[in-house]
PDB file of C-alpha atoms and ligand atoms in Angstrom:
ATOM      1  CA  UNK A   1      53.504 -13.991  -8.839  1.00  0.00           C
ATOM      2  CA  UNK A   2      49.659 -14.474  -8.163  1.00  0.00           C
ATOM      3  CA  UNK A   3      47.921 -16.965  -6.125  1.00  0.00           C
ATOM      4  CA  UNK A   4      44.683 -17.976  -7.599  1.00  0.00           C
ATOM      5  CA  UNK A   5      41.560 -20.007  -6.286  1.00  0.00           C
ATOM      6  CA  UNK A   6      38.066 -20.935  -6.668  1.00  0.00           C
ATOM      7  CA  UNK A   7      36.487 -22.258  -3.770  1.00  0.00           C
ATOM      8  CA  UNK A   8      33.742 -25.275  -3.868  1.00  0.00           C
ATOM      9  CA  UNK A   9      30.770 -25.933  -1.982  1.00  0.00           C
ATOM     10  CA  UNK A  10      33.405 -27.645   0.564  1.00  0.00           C
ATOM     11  CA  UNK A  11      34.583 -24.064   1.291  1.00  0.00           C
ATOM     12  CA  UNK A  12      30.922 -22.761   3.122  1.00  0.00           C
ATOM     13  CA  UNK A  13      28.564 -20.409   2.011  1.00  0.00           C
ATOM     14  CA  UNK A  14      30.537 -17.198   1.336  1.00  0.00           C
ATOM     15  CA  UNK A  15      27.691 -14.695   2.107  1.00  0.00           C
ATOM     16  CA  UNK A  16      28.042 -15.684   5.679  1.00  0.00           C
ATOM     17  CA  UNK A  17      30.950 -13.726   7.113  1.00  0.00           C
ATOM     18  CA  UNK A  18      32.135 -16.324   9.658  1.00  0.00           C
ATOM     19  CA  UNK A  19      33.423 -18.591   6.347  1.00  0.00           C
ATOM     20  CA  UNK A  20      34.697 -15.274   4.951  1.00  0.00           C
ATOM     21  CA  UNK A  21      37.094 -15.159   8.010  1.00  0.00           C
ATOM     22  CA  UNK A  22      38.075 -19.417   7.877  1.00  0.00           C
ATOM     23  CA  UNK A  23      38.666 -18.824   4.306  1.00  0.00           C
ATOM     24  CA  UNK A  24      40.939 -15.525   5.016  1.00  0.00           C
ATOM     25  CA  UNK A  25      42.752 -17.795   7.368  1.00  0.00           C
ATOM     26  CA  UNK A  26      43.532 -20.496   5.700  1.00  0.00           C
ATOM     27  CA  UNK A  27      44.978 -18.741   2.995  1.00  0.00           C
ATOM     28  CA  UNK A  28      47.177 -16.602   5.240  1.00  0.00           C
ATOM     29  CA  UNK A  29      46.378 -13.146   4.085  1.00  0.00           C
ATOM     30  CA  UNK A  30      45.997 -10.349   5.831  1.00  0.00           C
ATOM     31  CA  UNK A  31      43.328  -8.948   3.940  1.00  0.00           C
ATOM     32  CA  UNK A  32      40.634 -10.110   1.550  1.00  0.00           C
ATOM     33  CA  UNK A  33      38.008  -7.981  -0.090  1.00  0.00           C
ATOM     34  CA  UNK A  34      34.056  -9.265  -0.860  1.00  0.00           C
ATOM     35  CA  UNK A  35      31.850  -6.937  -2.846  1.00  0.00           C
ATOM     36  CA  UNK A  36      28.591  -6.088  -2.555  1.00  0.00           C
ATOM     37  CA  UNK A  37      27.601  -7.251  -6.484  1.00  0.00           C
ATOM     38  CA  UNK A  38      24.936  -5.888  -7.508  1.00  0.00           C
ATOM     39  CA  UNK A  39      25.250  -7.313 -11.263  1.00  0.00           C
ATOM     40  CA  UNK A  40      26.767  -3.779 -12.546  1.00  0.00           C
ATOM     41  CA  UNK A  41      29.757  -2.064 -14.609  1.00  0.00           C
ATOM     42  CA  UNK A  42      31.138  -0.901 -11.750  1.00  0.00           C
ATOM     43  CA  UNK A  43      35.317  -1.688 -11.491  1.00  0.00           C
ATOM     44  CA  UNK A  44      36.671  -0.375  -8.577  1.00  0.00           C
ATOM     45  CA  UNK A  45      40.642  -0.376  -7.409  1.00  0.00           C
ATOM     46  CA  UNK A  46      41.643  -0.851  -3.955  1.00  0.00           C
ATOM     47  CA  UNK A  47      44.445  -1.415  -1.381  1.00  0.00           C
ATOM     48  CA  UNK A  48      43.869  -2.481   2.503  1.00  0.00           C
ATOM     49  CA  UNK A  49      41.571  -0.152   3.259  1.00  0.00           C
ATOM     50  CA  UNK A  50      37.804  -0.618   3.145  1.00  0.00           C
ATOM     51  CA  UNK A  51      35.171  -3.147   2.778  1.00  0.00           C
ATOM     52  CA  UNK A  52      31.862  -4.343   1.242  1.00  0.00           C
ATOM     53  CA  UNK A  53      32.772  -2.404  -2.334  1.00  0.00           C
ATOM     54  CA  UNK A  54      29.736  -1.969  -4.090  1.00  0.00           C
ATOM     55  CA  UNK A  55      30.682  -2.832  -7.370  1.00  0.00           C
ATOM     56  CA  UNK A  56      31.305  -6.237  -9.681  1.00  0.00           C
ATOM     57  CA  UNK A  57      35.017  -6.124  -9.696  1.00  0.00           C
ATOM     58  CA  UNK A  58      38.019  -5.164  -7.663  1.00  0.00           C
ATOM     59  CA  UNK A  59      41.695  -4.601  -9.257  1.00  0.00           C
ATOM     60  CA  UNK A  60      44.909  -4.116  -6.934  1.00  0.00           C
ATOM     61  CA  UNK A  61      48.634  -3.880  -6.785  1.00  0.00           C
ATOM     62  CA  UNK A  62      49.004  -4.347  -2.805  1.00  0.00           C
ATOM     63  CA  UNK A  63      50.621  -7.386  -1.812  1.00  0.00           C
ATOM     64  CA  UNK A  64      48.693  -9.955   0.548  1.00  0.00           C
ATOM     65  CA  UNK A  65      45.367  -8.281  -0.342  1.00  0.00           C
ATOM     66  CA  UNK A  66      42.636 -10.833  -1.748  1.00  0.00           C
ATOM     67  CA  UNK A  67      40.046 -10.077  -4.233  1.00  0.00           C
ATOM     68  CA  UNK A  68      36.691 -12.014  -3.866  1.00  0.00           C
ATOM     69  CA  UNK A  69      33.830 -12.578  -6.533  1.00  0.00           C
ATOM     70  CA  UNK A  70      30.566 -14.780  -5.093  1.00  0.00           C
ATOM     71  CA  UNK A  71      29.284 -16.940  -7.946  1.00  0.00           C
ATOM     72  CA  UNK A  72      26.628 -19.746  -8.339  1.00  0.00           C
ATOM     73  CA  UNK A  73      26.369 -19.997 -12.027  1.00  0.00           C
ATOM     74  CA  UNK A  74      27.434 -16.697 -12.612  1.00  0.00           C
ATOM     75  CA  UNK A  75      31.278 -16.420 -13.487  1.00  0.00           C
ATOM     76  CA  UNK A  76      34.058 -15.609 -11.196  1.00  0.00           C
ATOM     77  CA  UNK A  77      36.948 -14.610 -13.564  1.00  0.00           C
ATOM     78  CA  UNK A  78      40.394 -13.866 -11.901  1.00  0.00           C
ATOM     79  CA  UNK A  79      42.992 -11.371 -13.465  1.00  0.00           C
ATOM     80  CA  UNK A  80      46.418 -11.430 -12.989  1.00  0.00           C
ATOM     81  CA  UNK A  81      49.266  -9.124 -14.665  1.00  0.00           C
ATOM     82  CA  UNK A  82      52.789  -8.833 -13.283  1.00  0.00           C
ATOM     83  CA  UNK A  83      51.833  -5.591 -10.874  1.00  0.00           C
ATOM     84  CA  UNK A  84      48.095  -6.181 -10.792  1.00  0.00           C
ATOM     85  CA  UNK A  85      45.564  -8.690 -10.115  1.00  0.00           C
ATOM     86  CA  UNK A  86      41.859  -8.589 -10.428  1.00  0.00           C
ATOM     87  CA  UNK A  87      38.815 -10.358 -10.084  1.00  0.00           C
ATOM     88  CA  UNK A  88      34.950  -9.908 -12.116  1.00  0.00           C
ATOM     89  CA  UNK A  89      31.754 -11.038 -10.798  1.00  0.00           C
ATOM     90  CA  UNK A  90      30.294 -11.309 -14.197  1.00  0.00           C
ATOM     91  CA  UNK A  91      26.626 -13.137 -15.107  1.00  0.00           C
ATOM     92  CA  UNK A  92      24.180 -12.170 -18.029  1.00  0.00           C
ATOM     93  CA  UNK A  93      23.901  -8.301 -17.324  1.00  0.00           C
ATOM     94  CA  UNK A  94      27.649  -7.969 -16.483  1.00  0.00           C
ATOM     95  CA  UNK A  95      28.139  -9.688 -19.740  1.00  0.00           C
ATOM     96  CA  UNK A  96      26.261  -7.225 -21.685  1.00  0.00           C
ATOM     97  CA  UNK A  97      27.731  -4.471 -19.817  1.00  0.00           C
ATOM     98  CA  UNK A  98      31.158  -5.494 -20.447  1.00  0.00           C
ATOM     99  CA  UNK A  99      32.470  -5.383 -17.183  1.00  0.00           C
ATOM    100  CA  UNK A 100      34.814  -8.529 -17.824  1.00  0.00           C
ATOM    101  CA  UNK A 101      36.640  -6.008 -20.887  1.00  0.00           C
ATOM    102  CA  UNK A 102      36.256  -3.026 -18.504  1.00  0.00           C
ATOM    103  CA  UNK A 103      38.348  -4.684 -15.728  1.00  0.00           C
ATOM    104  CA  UNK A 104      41.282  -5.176 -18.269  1.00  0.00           C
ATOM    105  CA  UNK A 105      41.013  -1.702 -19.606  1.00  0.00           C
ATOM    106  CA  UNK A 106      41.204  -0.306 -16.307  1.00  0.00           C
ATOM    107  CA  UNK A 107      44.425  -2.579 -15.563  1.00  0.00           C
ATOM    108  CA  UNK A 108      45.873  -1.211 -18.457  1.00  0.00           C
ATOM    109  CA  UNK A 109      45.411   2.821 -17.997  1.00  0.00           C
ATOM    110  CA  UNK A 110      46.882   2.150 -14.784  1.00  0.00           C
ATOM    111  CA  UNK A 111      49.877   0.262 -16.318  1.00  0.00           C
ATOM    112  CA  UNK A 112      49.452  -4.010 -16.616  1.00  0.00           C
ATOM    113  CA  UNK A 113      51.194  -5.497 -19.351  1.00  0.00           C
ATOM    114  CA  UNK A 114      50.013  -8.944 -20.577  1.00  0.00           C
ATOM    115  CA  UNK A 115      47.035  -9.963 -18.989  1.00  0.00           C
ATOM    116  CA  UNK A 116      45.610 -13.362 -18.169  1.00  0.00           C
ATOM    117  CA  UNK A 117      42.130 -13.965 -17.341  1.00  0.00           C
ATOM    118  CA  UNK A 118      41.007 -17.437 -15.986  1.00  0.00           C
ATOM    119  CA  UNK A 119      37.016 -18.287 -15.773  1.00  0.00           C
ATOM    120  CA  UNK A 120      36.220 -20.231 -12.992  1.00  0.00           C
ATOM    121  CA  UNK A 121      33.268 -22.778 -12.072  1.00  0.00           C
ATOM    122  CA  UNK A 122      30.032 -21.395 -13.781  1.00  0.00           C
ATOM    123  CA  UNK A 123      27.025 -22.330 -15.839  1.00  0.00           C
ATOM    124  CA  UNK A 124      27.861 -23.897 -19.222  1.00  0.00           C
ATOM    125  CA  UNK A 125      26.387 -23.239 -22.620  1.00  0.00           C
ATOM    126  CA  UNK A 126      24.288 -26.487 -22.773  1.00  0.00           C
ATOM    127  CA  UNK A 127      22.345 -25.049 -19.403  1.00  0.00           C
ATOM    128  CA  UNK A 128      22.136 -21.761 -19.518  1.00  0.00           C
ATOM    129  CA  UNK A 129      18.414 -21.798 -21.188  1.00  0.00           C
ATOM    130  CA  UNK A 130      16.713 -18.649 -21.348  1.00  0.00           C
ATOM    131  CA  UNK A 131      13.510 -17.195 -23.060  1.00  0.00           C
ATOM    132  CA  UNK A 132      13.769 -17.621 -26.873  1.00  0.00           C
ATOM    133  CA  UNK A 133      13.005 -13.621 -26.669  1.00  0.00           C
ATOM    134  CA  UNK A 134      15.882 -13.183 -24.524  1.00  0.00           C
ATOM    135  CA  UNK A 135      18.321 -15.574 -26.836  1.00  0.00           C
ATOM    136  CA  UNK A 136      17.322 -13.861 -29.342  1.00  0.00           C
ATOM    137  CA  UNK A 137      18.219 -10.803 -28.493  1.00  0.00           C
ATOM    138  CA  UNK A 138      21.364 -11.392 -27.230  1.00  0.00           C
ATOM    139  CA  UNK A 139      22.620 -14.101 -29.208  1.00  0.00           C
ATOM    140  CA  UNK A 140      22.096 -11.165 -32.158  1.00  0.00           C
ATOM    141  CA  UNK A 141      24.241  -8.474 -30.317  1.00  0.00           C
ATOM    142  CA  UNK A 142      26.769 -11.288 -28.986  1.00  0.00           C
ATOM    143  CA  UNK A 143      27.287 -13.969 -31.794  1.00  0.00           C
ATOM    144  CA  UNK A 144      29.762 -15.915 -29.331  1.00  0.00           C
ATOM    145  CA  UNK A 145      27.327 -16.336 -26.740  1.00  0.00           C
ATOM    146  CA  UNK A 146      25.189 -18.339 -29.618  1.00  0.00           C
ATOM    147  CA  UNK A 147      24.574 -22.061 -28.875  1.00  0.00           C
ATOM    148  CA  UNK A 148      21.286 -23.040 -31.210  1.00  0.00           C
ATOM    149  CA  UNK A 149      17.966 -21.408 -31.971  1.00  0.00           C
ATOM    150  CA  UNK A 150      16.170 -24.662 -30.555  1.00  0.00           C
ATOM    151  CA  UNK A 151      17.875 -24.679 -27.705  1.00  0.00           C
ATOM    152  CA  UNK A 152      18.170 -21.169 -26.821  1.00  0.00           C
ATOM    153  CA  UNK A 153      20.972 -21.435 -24.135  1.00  0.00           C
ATOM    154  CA  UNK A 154      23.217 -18.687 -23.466  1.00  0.00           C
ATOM    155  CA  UNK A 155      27.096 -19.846 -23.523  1.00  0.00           C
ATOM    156  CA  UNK A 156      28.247 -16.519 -21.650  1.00  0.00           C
ATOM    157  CA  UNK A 157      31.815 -19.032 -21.213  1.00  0.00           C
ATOM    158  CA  UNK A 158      32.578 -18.546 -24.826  1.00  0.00           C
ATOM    159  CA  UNK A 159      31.294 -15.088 -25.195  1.00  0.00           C
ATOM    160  CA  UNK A 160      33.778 -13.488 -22.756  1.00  0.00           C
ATOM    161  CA  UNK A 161      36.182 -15.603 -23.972  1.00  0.00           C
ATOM    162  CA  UNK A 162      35.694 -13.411 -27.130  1.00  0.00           C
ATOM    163  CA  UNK A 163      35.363 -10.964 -25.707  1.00  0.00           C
ATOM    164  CA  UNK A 164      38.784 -11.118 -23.936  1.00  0.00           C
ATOM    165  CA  UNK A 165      40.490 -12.411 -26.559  1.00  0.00           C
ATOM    166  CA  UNK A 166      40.040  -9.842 -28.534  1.00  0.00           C
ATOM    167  CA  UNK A 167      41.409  -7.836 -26.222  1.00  0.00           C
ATOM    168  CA  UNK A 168      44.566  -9.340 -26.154  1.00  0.00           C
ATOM    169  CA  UNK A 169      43.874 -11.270 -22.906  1.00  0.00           C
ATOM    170  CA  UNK A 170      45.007 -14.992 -22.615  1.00  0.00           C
ATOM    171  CA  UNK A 171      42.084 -16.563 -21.418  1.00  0.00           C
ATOM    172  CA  UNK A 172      41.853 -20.044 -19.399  1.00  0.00           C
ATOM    173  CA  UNK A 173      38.443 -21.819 -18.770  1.00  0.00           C
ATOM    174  CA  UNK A 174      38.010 -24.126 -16.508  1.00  0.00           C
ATOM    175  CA  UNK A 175      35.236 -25.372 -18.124  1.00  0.00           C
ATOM    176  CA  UNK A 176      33.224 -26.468 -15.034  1.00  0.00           C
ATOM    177  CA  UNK A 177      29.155 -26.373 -15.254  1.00  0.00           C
ATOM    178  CA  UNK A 178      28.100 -25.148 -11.207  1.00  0.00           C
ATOM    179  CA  UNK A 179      24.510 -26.454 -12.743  1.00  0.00           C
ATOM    180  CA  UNK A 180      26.241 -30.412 -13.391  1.00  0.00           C
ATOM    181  CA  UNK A 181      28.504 -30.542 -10.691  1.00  0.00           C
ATOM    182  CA  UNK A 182      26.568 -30.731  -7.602  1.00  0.00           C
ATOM    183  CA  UNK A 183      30.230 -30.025  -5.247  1.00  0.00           C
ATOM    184  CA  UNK A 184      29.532 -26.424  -6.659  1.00  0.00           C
ATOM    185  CA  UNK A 185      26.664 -24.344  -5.117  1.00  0.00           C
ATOM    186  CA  UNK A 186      24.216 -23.623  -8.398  1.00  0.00           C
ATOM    187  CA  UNK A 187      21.537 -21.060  -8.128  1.00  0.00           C
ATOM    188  CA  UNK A 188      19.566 -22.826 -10.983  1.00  0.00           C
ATOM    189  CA  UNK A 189      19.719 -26.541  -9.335  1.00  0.00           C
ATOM    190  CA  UNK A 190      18.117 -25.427  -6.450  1.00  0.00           C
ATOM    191  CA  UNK A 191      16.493 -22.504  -3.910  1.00  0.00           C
ATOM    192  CA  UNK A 192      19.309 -22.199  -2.008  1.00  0.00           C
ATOM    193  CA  UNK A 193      21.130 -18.549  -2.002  1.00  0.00           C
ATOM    194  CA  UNK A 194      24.624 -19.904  -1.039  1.00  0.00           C
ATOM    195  CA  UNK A 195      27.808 -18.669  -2.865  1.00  0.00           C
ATOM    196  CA  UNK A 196      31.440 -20.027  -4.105  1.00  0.00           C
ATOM    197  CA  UNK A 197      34.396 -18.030  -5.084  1.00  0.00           C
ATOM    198  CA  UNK A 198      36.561 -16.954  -7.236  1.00  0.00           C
ATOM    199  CA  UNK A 199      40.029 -15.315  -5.038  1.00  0.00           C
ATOM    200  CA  UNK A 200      43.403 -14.003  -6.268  1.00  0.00           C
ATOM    201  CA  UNK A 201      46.083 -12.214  -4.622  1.00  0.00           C
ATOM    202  CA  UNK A 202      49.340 -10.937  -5.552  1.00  0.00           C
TER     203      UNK A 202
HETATM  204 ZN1   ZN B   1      26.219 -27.358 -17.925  1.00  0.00          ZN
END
């Protein structure tokens, strides 16, 4: 059995280690992981040991060890499978890079069965604008990340969703906009640098 969360603005700025810690507390575990996301393909398993992973996800099958992914409009998606849990820091380039699919293939060479993915608070398709250049060109390559020509907003919600699904994952979405709700930090809304997350543990 998992234990999933995503954390709000209420839960501190997770790039400062001192909330790290409260947050570690409070959830009683004896270890949980942050990454050093760098917007890459880069899936890395773990146990106790270590910290900082660079990468832009984390998979595990060690009890009372939490995986982290920082977000603010960027998704945090969770994992879970009945050995494994994992967690993807995925925005516009992890999108394209597949990271989200690469996560559950890596579960699955190393033996998870049915797979559930849930995507947590992050920017929605109605604000997610981006060059008409850039829509363009992705909306081509990603038809499920389409929203309208006129618009030109990215839904990167829906497109992993896809993306997932076709995968065989059983995908949740929260369906919160970080950009509309201002209880979540939102890198668009304003200048400030702050992070949520999105945690699971086995
Ligand atoms: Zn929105």
């Amino acid at each position: 059995m998992s234990r999933t969360l995503f954390t709000s603005r209420a839960g501190g700025d997770l790039k400062l280690s001192r909330n790290r810690e409260a947050l570690r507390t409070s959830l009683d575990l004896p270890v949980l992981h942050f990454m050093k996301q760098t917007h890459s393909d880069t899936v890395l398993v773990v146990d106790e040991a270590g910290e900082d992973f660079e990468c832009d996800a984390l998979i595990t099958q060690s009890k009372g060890v939490g995986l982290a992914a920082l977000a603010a409009d960027c998704m945090p998606i969770t994992f879970s499978a009945a050995q494994w849990v994992g967690v993807a820091h995925v925005g516009r380039l992890g999108f394209t890079s597949g990271i989200a699919g690469k996560t559950v293939a890596m579960m699955r060479e190393l033996g998870a069965g049915d797979i559930k993915a849930t995507i947590g608070p992050s920017i929605c398709g109605t604000c997610y604008e981006v060059s008409p250049e850039m829509y363009q060109e992705i909306s081509e390559r990603y038809p499920a990340a389409r929203t309208s020509d006129s618009l030109h907003a990215l839904d990167l919600q829906r497109g992993v969703t896809i993306e997932l699904e076709t995968q065989g994952v059983e995908v949740r979405n929260l369906k919160i906009c970080t950009l509309e709700n201002p209880q979540y930090f939102s890198f668009r809304r304003g200048a400030e640098a702050a992070r949520q997350a999105g945690l699971i543990s086995l």
